[in-house]
XYZ file of C-alpha atoms in Angstrom:
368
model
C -53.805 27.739 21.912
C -51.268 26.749 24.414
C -49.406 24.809 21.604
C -49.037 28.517 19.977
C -48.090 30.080 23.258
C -45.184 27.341 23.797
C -43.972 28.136 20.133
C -43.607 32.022 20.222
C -41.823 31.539 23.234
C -39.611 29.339 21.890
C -38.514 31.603 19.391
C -38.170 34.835 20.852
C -35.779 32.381 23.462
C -34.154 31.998 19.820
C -34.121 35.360 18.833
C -32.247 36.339 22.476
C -29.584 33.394 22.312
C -28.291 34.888 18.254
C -29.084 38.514 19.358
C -26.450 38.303 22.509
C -22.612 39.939 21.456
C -21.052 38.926 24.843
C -21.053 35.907 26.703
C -20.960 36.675 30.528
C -18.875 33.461 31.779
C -19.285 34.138 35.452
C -23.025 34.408 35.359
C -24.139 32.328 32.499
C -21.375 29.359 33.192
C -20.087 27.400 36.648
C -16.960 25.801 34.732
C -15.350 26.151 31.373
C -13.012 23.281 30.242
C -11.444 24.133 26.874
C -9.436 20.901 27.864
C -10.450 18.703 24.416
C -10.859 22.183 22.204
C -9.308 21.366 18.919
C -8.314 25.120 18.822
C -8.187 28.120 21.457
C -7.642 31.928 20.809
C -7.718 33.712 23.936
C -6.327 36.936 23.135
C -6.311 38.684 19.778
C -3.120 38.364 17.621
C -1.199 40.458 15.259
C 2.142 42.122 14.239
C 1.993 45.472 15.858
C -0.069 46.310 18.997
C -3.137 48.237 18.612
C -3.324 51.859 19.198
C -6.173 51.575 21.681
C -6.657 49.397 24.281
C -8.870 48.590 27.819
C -7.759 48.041 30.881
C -7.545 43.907 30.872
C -7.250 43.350 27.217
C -4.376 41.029 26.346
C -2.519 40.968 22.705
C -0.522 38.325 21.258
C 2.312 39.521 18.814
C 3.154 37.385 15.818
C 6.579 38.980 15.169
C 7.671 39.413 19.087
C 10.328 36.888 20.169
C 9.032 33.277 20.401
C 8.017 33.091 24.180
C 7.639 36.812 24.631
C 4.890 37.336 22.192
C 2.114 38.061 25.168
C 0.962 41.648 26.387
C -1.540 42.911 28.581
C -3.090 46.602 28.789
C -2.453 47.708 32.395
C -3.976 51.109 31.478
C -6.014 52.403 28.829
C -4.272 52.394 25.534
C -0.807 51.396 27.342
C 0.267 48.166 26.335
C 3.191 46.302 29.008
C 4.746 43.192 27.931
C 3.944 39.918 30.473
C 5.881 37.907 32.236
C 10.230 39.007 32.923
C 12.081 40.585 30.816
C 12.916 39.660 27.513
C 16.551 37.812 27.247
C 18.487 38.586 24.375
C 17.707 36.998 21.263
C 19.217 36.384 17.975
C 17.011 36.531 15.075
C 17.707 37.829 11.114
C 15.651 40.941 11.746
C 13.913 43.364 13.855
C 10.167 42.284 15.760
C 8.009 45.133 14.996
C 7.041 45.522 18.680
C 9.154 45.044 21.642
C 9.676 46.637 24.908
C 11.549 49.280 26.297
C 14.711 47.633 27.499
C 14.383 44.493 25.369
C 18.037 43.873 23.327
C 18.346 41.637 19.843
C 21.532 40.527 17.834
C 21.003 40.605 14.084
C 22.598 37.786 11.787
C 21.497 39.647 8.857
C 24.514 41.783 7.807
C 22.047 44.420 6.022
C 20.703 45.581 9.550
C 24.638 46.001 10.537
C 25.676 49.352 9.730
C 29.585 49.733 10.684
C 29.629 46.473 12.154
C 27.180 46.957 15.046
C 24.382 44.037 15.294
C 23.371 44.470 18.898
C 19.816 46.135 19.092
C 17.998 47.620 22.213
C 14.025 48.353 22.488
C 14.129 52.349 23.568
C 11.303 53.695 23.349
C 8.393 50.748 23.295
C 8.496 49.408 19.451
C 11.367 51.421 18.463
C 15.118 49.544 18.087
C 17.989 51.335 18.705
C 21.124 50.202 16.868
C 23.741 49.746 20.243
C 27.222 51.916 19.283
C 29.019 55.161 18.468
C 26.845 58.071 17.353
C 29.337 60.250 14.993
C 27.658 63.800 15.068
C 31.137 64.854 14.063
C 31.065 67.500 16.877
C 33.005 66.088 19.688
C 36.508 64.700 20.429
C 35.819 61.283 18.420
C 34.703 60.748 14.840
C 33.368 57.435 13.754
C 33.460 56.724 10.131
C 31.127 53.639 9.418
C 30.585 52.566 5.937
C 28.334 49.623 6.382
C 28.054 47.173 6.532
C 31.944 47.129 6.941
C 33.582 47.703 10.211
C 33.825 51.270 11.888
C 36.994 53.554 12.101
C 36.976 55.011 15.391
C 39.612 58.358 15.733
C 40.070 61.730 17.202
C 38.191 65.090 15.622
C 41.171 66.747 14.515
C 38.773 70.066 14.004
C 38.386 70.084 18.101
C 41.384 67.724 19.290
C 45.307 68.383 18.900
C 46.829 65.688 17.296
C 50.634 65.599 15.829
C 50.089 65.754 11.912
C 46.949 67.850 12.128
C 46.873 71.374 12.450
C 46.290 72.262 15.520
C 45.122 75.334 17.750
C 46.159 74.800 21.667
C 44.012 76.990 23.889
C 43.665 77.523 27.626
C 47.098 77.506 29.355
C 49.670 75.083 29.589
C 51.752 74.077 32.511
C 54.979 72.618 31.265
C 57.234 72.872 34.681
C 56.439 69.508 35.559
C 57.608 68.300 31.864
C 60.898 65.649 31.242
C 61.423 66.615 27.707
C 59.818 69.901 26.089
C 60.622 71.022 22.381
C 59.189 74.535 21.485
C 60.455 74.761 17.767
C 61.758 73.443 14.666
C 64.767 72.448 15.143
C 66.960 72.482 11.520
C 70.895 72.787 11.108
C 69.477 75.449 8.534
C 67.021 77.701 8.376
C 63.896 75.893 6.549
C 62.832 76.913 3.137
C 59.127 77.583 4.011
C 57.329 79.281 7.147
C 53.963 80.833 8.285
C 54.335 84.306 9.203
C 50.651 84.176 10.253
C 51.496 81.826 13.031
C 54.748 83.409 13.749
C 56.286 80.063 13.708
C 59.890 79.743 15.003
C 62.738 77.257 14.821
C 66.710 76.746 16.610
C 69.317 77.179 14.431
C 71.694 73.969 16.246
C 74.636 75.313 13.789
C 74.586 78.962 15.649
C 72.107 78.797 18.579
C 69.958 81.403 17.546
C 66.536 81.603 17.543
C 64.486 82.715 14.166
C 61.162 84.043 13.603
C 59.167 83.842 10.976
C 58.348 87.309 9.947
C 57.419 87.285 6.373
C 56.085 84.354 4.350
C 59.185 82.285 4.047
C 61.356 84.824 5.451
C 63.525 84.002 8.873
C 64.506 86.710 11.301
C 67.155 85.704 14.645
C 65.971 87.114 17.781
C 68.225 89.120 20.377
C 70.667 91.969 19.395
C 73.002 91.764 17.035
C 76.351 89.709 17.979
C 79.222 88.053 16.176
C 80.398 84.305 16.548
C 84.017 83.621 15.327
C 84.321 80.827 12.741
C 87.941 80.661 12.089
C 90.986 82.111 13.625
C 95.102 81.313 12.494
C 97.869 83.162 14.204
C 100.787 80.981 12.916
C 103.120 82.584 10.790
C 102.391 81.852 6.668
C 105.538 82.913 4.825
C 105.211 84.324 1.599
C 107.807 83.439 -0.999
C 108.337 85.088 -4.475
C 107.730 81.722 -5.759
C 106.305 82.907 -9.203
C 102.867 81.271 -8.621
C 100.078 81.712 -6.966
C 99.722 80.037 -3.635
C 97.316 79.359 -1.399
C 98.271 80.340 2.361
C 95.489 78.860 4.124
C 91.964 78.213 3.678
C 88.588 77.474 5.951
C 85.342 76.041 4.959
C 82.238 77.518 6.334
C 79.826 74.342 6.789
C 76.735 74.446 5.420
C 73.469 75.824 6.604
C 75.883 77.996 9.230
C 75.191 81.660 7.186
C 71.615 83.087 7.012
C 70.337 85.867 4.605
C 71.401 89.370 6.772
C 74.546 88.048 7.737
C 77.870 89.882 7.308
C 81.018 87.852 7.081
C 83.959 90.055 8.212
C 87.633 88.687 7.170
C 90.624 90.124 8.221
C 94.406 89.717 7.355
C 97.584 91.090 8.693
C 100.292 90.901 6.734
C 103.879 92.101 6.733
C 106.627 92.542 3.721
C 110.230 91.998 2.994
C 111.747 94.349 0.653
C 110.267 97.681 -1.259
C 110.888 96.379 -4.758
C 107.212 96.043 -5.593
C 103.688 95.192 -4.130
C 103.029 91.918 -2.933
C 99.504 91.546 -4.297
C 97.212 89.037 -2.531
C 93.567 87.749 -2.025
C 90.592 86.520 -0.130
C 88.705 83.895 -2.028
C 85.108 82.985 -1.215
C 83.501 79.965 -2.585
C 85.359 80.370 -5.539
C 84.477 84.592 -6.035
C 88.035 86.201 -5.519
C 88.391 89.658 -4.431
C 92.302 90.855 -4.424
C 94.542 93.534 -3.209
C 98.200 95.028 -2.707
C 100.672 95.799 -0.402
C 102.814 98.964 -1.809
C 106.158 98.538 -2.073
C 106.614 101.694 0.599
C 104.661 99.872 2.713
C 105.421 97.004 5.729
C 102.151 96.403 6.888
C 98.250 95.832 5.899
C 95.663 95.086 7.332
C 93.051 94.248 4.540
C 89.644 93.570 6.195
C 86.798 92.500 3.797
C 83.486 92.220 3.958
C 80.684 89.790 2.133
C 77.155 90.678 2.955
C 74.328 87.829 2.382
C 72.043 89.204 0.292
C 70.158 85.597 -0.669
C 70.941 82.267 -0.111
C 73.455 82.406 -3.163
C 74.363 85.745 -3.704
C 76.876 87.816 -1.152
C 78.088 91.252 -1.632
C 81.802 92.578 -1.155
C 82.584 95.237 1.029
C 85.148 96.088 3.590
C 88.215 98.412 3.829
C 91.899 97.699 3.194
C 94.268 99.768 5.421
C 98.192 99.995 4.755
C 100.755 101.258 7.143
C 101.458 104.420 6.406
C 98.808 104.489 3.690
C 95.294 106.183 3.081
C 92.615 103.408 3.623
C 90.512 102.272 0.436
C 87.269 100.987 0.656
C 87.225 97.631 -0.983
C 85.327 97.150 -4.176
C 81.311 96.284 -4.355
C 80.847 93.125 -6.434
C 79.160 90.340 -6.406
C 79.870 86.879 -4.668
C 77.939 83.637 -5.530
C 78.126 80.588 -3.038
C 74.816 78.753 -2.133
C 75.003 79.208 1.462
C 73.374 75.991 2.099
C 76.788 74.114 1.265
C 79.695 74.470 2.628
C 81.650 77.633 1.788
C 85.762 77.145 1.057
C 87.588 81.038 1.982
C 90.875 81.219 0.863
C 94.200 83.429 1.453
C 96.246 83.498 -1.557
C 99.213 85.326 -2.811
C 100.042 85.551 -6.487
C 103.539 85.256 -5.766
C 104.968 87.060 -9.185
C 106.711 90.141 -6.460
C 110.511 89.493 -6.061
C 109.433 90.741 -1.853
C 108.983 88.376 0.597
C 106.497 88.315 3.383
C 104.389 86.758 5.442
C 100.736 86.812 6.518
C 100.924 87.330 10.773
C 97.231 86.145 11.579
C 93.629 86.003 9.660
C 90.147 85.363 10.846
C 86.777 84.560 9.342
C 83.495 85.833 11.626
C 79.825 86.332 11.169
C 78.389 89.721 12.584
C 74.352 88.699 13.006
């Protein structure tokens, strides 16, 4: 009987040592030694921390840095990583848990988009490539085809720049400037403009000022005003040679006339003699318009006219006025110089009248 009593005791002892889940090691043992263990586990391992946790519970990552691999769970379901902060480490990819504030440098190029390799741990378990962010928004633009380097360089959609086209706003305080240039500056008027922009340039051949007021279409600013180009008040026989001669000439340089313009030339001239006219002319890049002193008369003054109609087409006009004479309106025909090059006017005399004569003065101007 007491044999049987000592055996079913024995066994539900048994049954309670396999039945127990947890072993209490404050109450159930005075002193572990795991000193001679072949193999301890203390804390469970993995690659990414658990979702949930209890306050106490410690994790050890397998793909943390080597020597940063332990965490603890200070509060429930809040993992914190042990011990200081984690240096920065060099490894050929990204641990799949880290901590906020925790930095790595990639060796493997395919994690180095633009040419960045330097990693920080923002939020917990999240890497942040370290860098430029181009949103494409602000100032700077950051082009970064990886895994080559990045082009860093101004927004030219927000930020002025020289070739770009830009839009200044706010205002501008140039008083305290060294150097300021406000236009184009061309010894001719450019073939192209923006009338949109009303873009202007300085003429350095005249001084004026044009504005663009039509696609491709210049217009000078102020009133209207004439500038003298050429001017000879020394006496210029004329001989009854029996050829033509030329009595004097003046180029206009190039770029100096402008579509509008009106080139006034005027001639005083005197004559020797009433046995017949002493016929002369004004040449203009190579367009000749002519006229004659009667043989009743002593004195002219023949004062033509060429307005610029395009940049190679000009239009004669004027008046020619003899001494003692009824004034005729000089004949409308066309001229073509390119007024781009320079422009040769000419005074010539045909010299076939048996009269002699001579021119007293001439002049070449541009009314504008």
């Amino acid at each position: 009987m007491n044999s049987n009593l000592w055996l079913a005791g024995f066994l539900m002892a048994g049954l309670a040592v396999f039945a127990q889940t947890q072993v209490d090691l404050k109450n159930q043992a005075k002193d572990i030694d795991f000193s001679t263990a072949s193999r301890t586990v203390p804390a469970k391992t993995g690659p990414a921390l658990p979702s949930a946790c209890g306050v106490g519970e410690m994790f050890f990552s397998t793909t943390a840095p080597i020597g940063a691999n332990l965490f603890v769970c200070g509060s429930n379901n809040s993992w914190t990583h042990s011990g200081e902060p984690i240096p920065s480490t060099t490894l050929s990819g990204l641990p799949a848990v880290c901590s906020v504030g925790d930095m790595t440098y990639v060796t493997d190029a395919s994690f180095a988009s633009g040419g960045w390799r330097l990693y920080s741990c923002s939020p917990a378990n999240t890497w942040t490539q370290a860098g430029l962010v181009a949103d494409g928004t602000g100032y700077i633009t950051v082009t970064c085809p990886a895994p080559s380097n990045c082009v860093v360089g101004p927004n030219t959609a927000v930020l002025p720049t020289l070739p770009g086209p830009n839009t200044w706003t706010g205002a501008h305080d140039y008083s305290g400037a060294s150097k300021t240039a406000m236009f184009r500056v061309s010894a001719t008027a450019p073939a192209t403009c923006d009338a949109t922009s009303h873009e202007a340039y300085l003429n350095t051949s005249t001084n004026m000022v044009g504005v663009c007021t039509s696609a491709n279409t210049w217009t000078n600013l102020g009133p209207q005003r004439s500038f003298l180009l050429y001017r000879n008040t020394g006496l210029m026989a004329v001989t009854a040679s029996g050829s033509t001669q030329t009595l004097d000439s003046f180029v206009i340089p190039a770029g100096t006339l402008q579509v509008g313009d009106v080139v006034e030339i005027e001639a005083v001239l005197t004559r020797t003699g009433s046995a017949a006219p002493i016929s002369f002319g004004i040449t203009f890049g190579g367009s000749s318009n002519a006229f004659s002193i009667p043989a009743s008369t002593s004195a002219a003054v023949f004062k033509p006219t060429l307005t610029v109609a395009a940049t190679s087409s000009q239009v004669w006009g004027g008046v020619f006025l003899p001494n003692g004479g009824n004034a005729s309106v000089v004949s409308s025909s066309a001229a073509a110089a390119a007024i781009a090059s320079g422009i040769t006017v000419s005074l010539t005399q045909d010299g076939t009248a048996p009269d002699t004569g001579a021119v007293t003065s001439w002049f070449v101007k541009v009314i504008r």
